[in-house]
Amino acid sequence: MTRNATDGEAPAADAVTCAGLAYSFGETKAVDGLDLTVRDGEVFGLLGPNGAGKTTAIRCITTLLPVPAGMVSVFGHDAARERMAVRRLLGYVPQQLSADAGLTGRENVALFARVFDVPRRERARRVQQALAAVDLTHAADRLANTYSGGMVRRLELAQALVSAPRLLILDEPTIGLDPIARTNVWEHINVVRAATGMTVLVTTHYMDEADQYCDRVALLHRGRVRALGTPEELRTGLGERLGTEGPLPTLEDVFRDVAGSGLDDQSGDFRDVRSTRRTASRVG
Ligand SMILES: Nc1ncnc2c1ncn2[C@@H]1O[C@H](COP(=O)(O)OP(=O)(O)OP(=O)(O)O)[C@@H](O)[C@H]1O
Ligand SMILES: [Mg+2]
């Protein structure tokens, strides 16, 4: 689905383009020649095992990390040279928790409204709208440290939505949530998408979510895209390759096919497990 651009942007620009993106932490090539296009208006899933490079790629796209090699652009703006222009187009829910437990829900969202340059006279209304979009109006004036894990994740979604982003980037938005809370997060996202045409780039380890909610997915392994397509294309493709008569492979089968052979100590190291656990325990 292609939507008209706002702010005089070129309407034809893709939401995200990465070409030959590479990023290393010392000797570790976290992202290693990543080519990726996220189209305007789609929900795009970035999948892959622990340590595949998803978060690193996302942090380059959000301009939180530099782009040392290759090119990243967001709606036609170069992430290396036009960082502020890129940031203005984005909402971002990081993998690590970002809500401040010592502030109320409303204060947390208001803080993001200020940081993301929402005009002062619109702030109160936009904060209210963002809280309502994630069903937190009733708890808006409670401290965030009284929220359940699912409420915290919804609050973070409100923080990302308050700037009315054209591109919403979510790094494991549903980790640690119960099945109902997971569905709720996706429903909230889809309501906003239906109203605004926002593009969504999401990472998740829940293959059922990717299958159900993503228009297209990319499977990353060791910093590169190893498979790309609609969930159905990937499932069908594996089915044809296996040539079995049995049931159609699931997206989890595709994931195992791409990642399974290479699950060695390079992927999913202690740091990843630790950070995921920390996130999961703080959220859930
Ligand atoms: N700040 C850092 N310092 C050193 N190495 C890092 C850092 N961040 C990531 N890495 C390494 O870069 C690689 C890619 O990590 P990244 O966090 O991008 O993976 P991921 O795909 O998001 O994994 P997960 O599914 O566990 O979130 C891993 O080998 C990881 O150990
Ligand atoms: Mg990650």
Short mmCIF file of C-alpha atoms and ligand atoms in Angstrom, two decimals:
data_model
loop_
_atom_site.label_atom_id
_atom_site.label_comp_id
_atom_site.label_asym_id
_atom_site.label_seq_id
_atom_site.Cartn_x
_atom_site.Cartn_y
_atom_site.Cartn_z
CA MET A 1 0.00 0.00 0.00
CA THR A 2 1.45 3.32 -0.96
CA ARG A 3 0.41 6.43 0.85
CA ASN A 4 0.90 10.04 -0.05
CA ALA A 5 3.81 11.66 1.63
CA THR A 6 3.44 14.59 3.96
CA ASP A 7 5.81 17.51 4.46
CA GLY A 8 6.60 17.69 0.77
CA GLU A 9 8.56 14.43 0.75
CA ALA A 10 9.01 12.61 -2.52
CA PRO A 11 5.98 10.32 -2.50
CA ALA A 12 7.74 7.51 -4.31
CA ALA A 13 10.51 7.05 -1.71
CA ASP A 14 10.63 3.75 0.13
CA ALA A 15 10.31 3.93 3.89
CA VAL A 16 13.73 2.37 4.47
CA THR A 17 16.56 1.44 2.16
CA CYS A 18 19.74 -0.24 3.39
CA ALA A 19 22.42 -0.99 0.82
CA GLY A 20 25.57 -2.81 1.84
CA LEU A 21 25.12 -1.71 5.46
CA ALA A 22 27.91 -2.99 7.69
CA TYR A 23 28.57 -2.41 11.37
CA SER A 24 31.15 -4.05 13.61
CA PHE A 25 31.69 -4.07 17.35
CA GLY A 26 35.44 -4.67 17.46
CA GLU A 27 35.98 -8.01 15.75
CA THR A 28 32.28 -8.86 15.69
CA LYS A 29 30.59 -8.12 12.38
CA ALA A 30 27.11 -7.48 13.74
CA VAL A 31 25.76 -6.32 10.36
CA ASP A 32 27.65 -7.57 7.35
CA GLY A 33 26.46 -6.19 4.03
CA LEU A 34 22.76 -5.75 4.65
CA ASP A 35 20.51 -4.98 1.68
CA LEU A 36 16.93 -4.23 2.58
CA THR A 37 13.96 -2.21 1.36
CA VAL A 38 10.89 -1.47 3.46
CA ARG A 39 8.08 -0.09 1.30
CA ASP A 40 5.92 2.83 2.27
CA GLY A 41 2.90 1.63 4.23
CA GLU A 42 3.88 -1.99 4.80
CA VAL A 43 4.48 -3.95 8.00
CA PHE A 44 7.93 -5.42 7.62
CA GLY A 45 9.32 -8.06 9.97
CA LEU A 46 13.01 -8.45 10.67
CA LEU A 47 13.49 -11.99 11.94
CA GLY A 48 16.53 -14.00 12.88
CA PRO A 49 18.27 -15.76 15.75
CA ASN A 50 19.79 -14.03 18.76
CA GLY A 51 22.80 -12.07 17.63
CA ALA A 52 21.75 -11.99 13.95
CA GLY A 53 22.18 -8.22 13.86
CA LYS A 54 18.56 -7.06 13.98
CA THR A 55 18.94 -4.53 16.78
CA THR A 56 22.22 -3.22 15.38
CA ALA A 57 20.65 -2.69 11.95
CA ILE A 58 17.69 -0.94 13.55
CA ARG A 59 19.97 1.33 15.56
CA CYS A 60 21.72 2.35 12.33
CA ILE A 61 18.34 3.07 10.72
CA THR A 62 17.25 5.18 13.71
CA THR A 63 20.60 7.07 13.54
CA LEU A 64 21.48 5.97 17.09
CA LEU A 65 24.51 4.25 15.59
CA PRO A 66 26.53 5.72 12.73
CA VAL A 67 26.63 4.13 9.28
CA PRO A 68 30.31 3.24 8.91
CA ALA A 69 29.87 1.36 5.63
CA GLY A 70 27.10 1.23 3.06
CA MET A 71 24.02 3.43 2.90
CA VAL A 72 20.81 3.83 4.88
CA SER A 73 17.97 6.11 3.92
CA VAL A 74 14.55 6.76 5.46
CA PHE A 75 11.93 8.17 3.08
CA GLY A 76 14.77 9.35 0.90
CA HIS A 77 16.77 11.00 3.71
CA ASP A 78 20.31 9.75 4.19
CA ALA A 79 20.76 8.49 7.77
CA ALA A 80 24.41 9.52 7.84
CA ARG A 81 23.98 13.06 6.52
CA GLU A 82 20.42 14.01 7.52
CA ARG A 83 20.09 12.58 10.99
CA MET A 84 17.58 15.10 12.29
CA ALA A 85 15.35 14.75 9.22
CA VAL A 86 15.38 10.98 9.70
CA ARG A 87 14.63 11.22 13.40
CA ARG A 88 11.64 13.45 12.79
CA LEU A 89 10.05 10.71 10.69
CA LEU A 90 10.54 7.96 13.26
CA GLY A 91 8.93 6.49 16.30
CA TYR A 92 11.07 3.88 18.05
CA VAL A 93 10.37 1.32 20.75
CA PRO A 94 13.76 -0.08 21.72
CA GLN A 95 14.44 -3.64 22.84
CA GLN A 96 15.59 -2.41 26.23
CA LEU A 97 12.93 -0.74 28.30
CA SER A 98 12.75 3.00 27.88
CA ALA A 99 9.90 4.15 30.13
CA ASP A 100 10.89 6.02 33.29
CA ALA A 101 9.38 4.22 36.28
CA GLY A 102 9.48 7.37 38.40
CA LEU A 103 7.19 9.34 36.08
CA THR A 104 3.50 8.88 35.39
CA GLY A 105 2.34 7.46 32.10
CA ARG A 106 1.32 10.91 30.93
CA GLU A 107 4.66 12.44 31.95
CA ASN A 108 6.54 9.71 30.10
CA VAL A 109 4.65 10.36 26.89
CA ALA A 110 4.91 14.15 27.34
CA LEU A 111 8.67 13.80 27.65
CA PHE A 112 8.82 12.08 24.26
CA ALA A 113 6.54 14.73 22.78
CA ARG A 114 9.08 17.37 23.83
CA VAL A 115 12.12 15.39 22.69
CA PHE A 116 10.51 14.66 19.32
CA ASP A 117 9.59 18.26 18.73
CA VAL A 118 5.81 18.04 18.87
CA PRO A 119 4.70 21.71 18.76
CA ARG A 120 4.07 22.98 22.27
CA ARG A 121 0.43 23.95 21.72
CA GLU A 122 -0.39 20.49 20.35
CA ARG A 123 1.40 18.51 23.02
CA ALA A 124 -1.35 17.98 25.58
CA ARG A 125 -3.80 16.82 22.91
CA ARG A 126 -1.29 14.55 21.20
CA VAL A 127 -0.25 12.99 24.52
CA GLN A 128 -3.90 12.34 25.30
CA GLN A 129 -4.45 10.77 21.86
CA ALA A 130 -1.39 8.54 22.13
CA LEU A 131 -2.43 7.29 25.57
CA ALA A 132 -5.96 6.66 24.32
CA ALA A 133 -4.62 4.77 21.28
CA VAL A 134 -3.04 2.19 23.60
CA ASP A 135 -5.90 2.15 26.13
CA LEU A 136 -4.00 3.76 28.96
CA THR A 137 -6.17 6.79 29.61
CA HIS A 138 -7.44 5.29 32.86
CA ALA A 139 -3.88 4.80 34.17
CA ALA A 140 -2.33 7.93 32.67
CA ASP A 141 -1.69 9.66 36.00
CA ARG A 142 -0.29 6.67 37.85
CA LEU A 143 3.45 6.16 38.20
CA ALA A 144 4.80 3.79 35.55
CA ASN A 145 6.30 1.60 38.28
CA THR A 146 2.75 0.58 39.21
CA TYR A 147 2.10 -0.70 35.65
CA SER A 148 2.11 -4.36 34.65
CA GLY A 149 4.59 -5.49 32.00
CA GLY A 150 2.00 -5.30 29.26
CA MET A 151 1.02 -1.78 30.31
CA VAL A 152 4.67 -0.72 30.23
CA ARG A 153 5.04 -2.01 26.69
CA ARG A 154 1.86 -0.17 25.67
CA LEU A 155 3.18 2.98 27.32
CA GLU A 156 6.34 2.68 25.25
CA LEU A 157 4.20 2.32 22.17
CA ALA A 158 2.39 5.55 23.13
CA GLN A 159 5.78 7.25 23.51
CA ALA A 160 6.71 6.18 20.01
CA LEU A 161 3.33 7.20 18.56
CA VAL A 162 3.11 10.66 20.09
CA SER A 163 5.19 12.24 17.34
CA ALA A 164 2.80 10.76 14.70
CA PRO A 165 5.69 8.98 12.97
CA ARG A 166 5.57 7.92 9.34
CA LEU A 167 7.76 4.98 10.30
CA LEU A 168 7.30 3.08 13.55
CA ILE A 169 10.22 0.86 14.52
CA LEU A 170 9.56 -1.76 17.17
CA ASP A 171 12.29 -4.00 18.55
CA GLU A 172 10.56 -7.03 20.08
CA PRO A 173 7.47 -5.10 21.17
CA THR A 174 5.70 -8.15 22.57
CA ILE A 175 8.51 -9.99 24.37
CA GLY A 176 7.38 -11.34 27.70
CA LEU A 177 3.70 -10.51 27.14
CA ASP A 178 0.81 -12.90 27.56
CA PRO A 179 -1.06 -13.93 24.38
CA ILE A 180 -3.87 -11.47 24.96
CA ALA A 181 -1.51 -8.59 25.64
CA ARG A 182 0.45 -9.50 22.48
CA THR A 183 -2.71 -9.36 20.41
CA ASN A 184 -3.63 -6.05 22.02
CA VAL A 185 -0.31 -4.46 21.08
CA TRP A 186 -0.83 -5.50 17.45
CA GLU A 187 -4.41 -4.28 17.45
CA HIS A 188 -3.31 -0.88 18.71
CA ILE A 189 -0.66 -0.70 16.01
CA ASN A 190 -3.16 -1.65 13.34
CA VAL A 191 -5.70 0.95 14.44
CA VAL A 192 -3.07 3.67 14.09
CA ARG A 193 -1.94 2.24 10.74
CA ALA A 194 -5.48 2.27 9.42
CA ALA A 195 -5.85 5.91 10.42
CA THR A 196 -2.46 7.21 9.27
CA GLY A 197 -0.88 4.79 6.79
CA MET A 198 2.18 4.53 9.03
CA THR A 199 4.90 2.09 7.97
CA VAL A 200 6.01 -0.46 10.58
CA LEU A 201 9.40 -2.16 10.90
CA VAL A 202 9.32 -4.77 13.64
CA THR A 203 11.53 -7.50 15.05
CA THR A 204 10.04 -10.47 16.81
CA HIS A 205 10.92 -14.01 17.80
CA TYR A 206 7.26 -14.99 17.64
CA MET A 207 6.87 -16.55 14.20
CA ASP A 208 3.09 -16.71 14.55
CA GLU A 209 3.03 -12.92 14.95
CA ALA A 210 5.24 -12.41 11.94
CA ASP A 211 3.08 -14.74 9.91
CA GLN A 212 -0.13 -13.03 10.91
CA TYR A 213 0.81 -9.36 10.94
CA CYS A 214 3.74 -8.79 8.59
CA ASP A 215 3.25 -8.08 4.89
CA ARG A 216 6.84 -9.15 4.23
CA VAL A 217 9.64 -10.52 6.35
CA ALA A 218 13.42 -10.77 6.05
CA LEU A 219 15.32 -13.52 7.81
CA LEU A 220 18.69 -12.29 8.99
CA HIS A 221 21.57 -14.51 9.89
CA ARG A 222 25.04 -13.27 10.76
CA GLY A 223 24.27 -9.76 9.67
CA ARG A 224 22.81 -10.53 6.25
CA VAL A 225 19.44 -11.19 4.69
CA ARG A 226 19.16 -14.92 3.93
CA ALA A 227 15.50 -15.05 2.94
CA LEU A 228 12.98 -12.39 1.97
CA GLY A 229 9.34 -12.40 0.97
CA THR A 230 5.79 -12.57 2.21
CA PRO A 231 5.38 -15.18 4.94
CA GLU A 232 3.39 -17.25 2.47
CA GLU A 233 6.07 -17.05 -0.21
CA LEU A 234 8.69 -18.24 2.25
CA ARG A 235 6.54 -21.08 3.53
CA THR A 236 5.60 -22.18 0.02
CA GLY A 237 9.18 -21.86 -1.18
CA LEU A 238 10.45 -24.17 1.55
CA GLY A 239 7.60 -26.58 0.89
CA GLU A 240 8.53 -26.79 -2.79
CA ARG A 241 12.18 -27.28 -1.97
CA LEU A 242 11.43 -30.06 0.50
CA GLY A 243 9.05 -31.56 -2.01
CA THR A 244 7.12 -33.43 0.63
CA GLU A 245 3.48 -34.26 0.49
CA GLY A 246 2.96 -33.27 4.11
CA PRO A 247 1.52 -30.06 5.51
CA LEU A 248 2.86 -26.71 4.37
CA PRO A 249 5.93 -25.68 6.38
CA THR A 250 5.37 -22.99 8.98
CA LEU A 251 7.37 -19.78 9.24
CA GLU A 252 9.13 -21.40 12.18
CA ASP A 253 10.29 -24.17 9.81
CA VAL A 254 11.63 -21.48 7.48
CA PHE A 255 13.40 -19.85 10.42
CA ARG A 256 14.99 -23.17 11.42
CA ASP A 257 15.99 -23.85 7.84
CA VAL A 258 17.75 -20.49 7.51
CA ALA A 259 19.21 -20.18 10.99
CA GLY A 260 19.36 -23.69 12.35
CA SER A 261 22.47 -24.82 10.58
CA GLY A 262 24.47 -21.91 11.88
CA LEU A 263 23.48 -21.65 15.52
CA ASP A 264 26.99 -21.62 16.89
CA ASP A 265 28.66 -19.54 19.56
CA GLN A 266 28.77 -16.52 17.28
CA SER A 267 25.04 -16.12 17.46
CA GLY A 268 23.19 -15.90 20.70
CA ASP A 269 26.16 -15.25 22.93
CA PHE A 270 25.95 -14.60 26.64
CA ARG A 271 25.41 -10.87 26.20
CA ASP A 272 22.36 -11.47 24.03
CA VAL A 273 20.81 -14.00 26.36
CA ARG A 274 21.48 -11.80 29.33
CA SER A 275 19.99 -8.70 27.74
CA THR A 276 16.94 -10.61 26.50
CA ARG A 277 16.39 -12.11 29.95
CA ARG A 278 16.77 -8.74 31.58
CA THR A 279 14.23 -7.25 29.20
CA ALA A 280 11.87 -10.17 29.64
CA SER A 281 12.06 -10.05 33.41
CA ARG A 282 11.55 -6.30 33.53
CA VAL A 283 8.63 -6.46 31.18
CA GLY A 284 6.95 -9.60 32.36
N1 LIG B 1 27.15 -2.89 22.38
C1 LIG B 1 27.72 -4.00 21.88
N2 LIG B 1 29.00 -4.29 22.14
C2 LIG B 1 29.58 -5.41 21.63
N3 LIG B 1 28.96 -6.30 20.84
C3 LIG B 1 27.68 -6.06 20.56
C4 LIG B 1 26.98 -4.91 21.06
N4 LIG B 1 25.71 -4.95 20.59
C5 LIG B 1 25.62 -6.07 19.86
N5 LIG B 1 26.79 -6.74 19.82
C6 LIG B 1 27.05 -7.99 19.07
O1 LIG B 1 26.61 -7.81 17.74
C7 LIG B 1 25.94 -8.98 17.28
C8 LIG B 1 24.53 -8.60 16.83
O2 LIG B 1 23.78 -8.19 17.96
P1 LIG B 1 22.31 -7.63 17.86
O3 LIG B 1 21.95 -7.10 19.21
O4 LIG B 1 22.23 -6.70 16.71
O5 LIG B 1 21.49 -8.95 17.53
P2 LIG B 1 19.91 -9.21 17.49
O6 LIG B 1 19.64 -9.84 16.17
O7 LIG B 1 19.19 -7.98 17.83
O8 LIG B 1 19.74 -10.32 18.62
P3 LIG B 1 18.52 -10.59 19.68
O9 LIG B 1 17.53 -11.41 18.93
O10 LIG B 1 19.18 -11.37 20.76
O11 LIG B 1 18.00 -9.27 20.14
C9 LIG B 1 26.00 -9.99 18.41
O12 LIG B 1 27.09 -10.84 18.18
C10 LIG B 1 26.24 -9.15 19.63
O13 LIG B 1 26.95 -9.84 20.63
MG MG B 2 17.90 -7.45 19.34
#
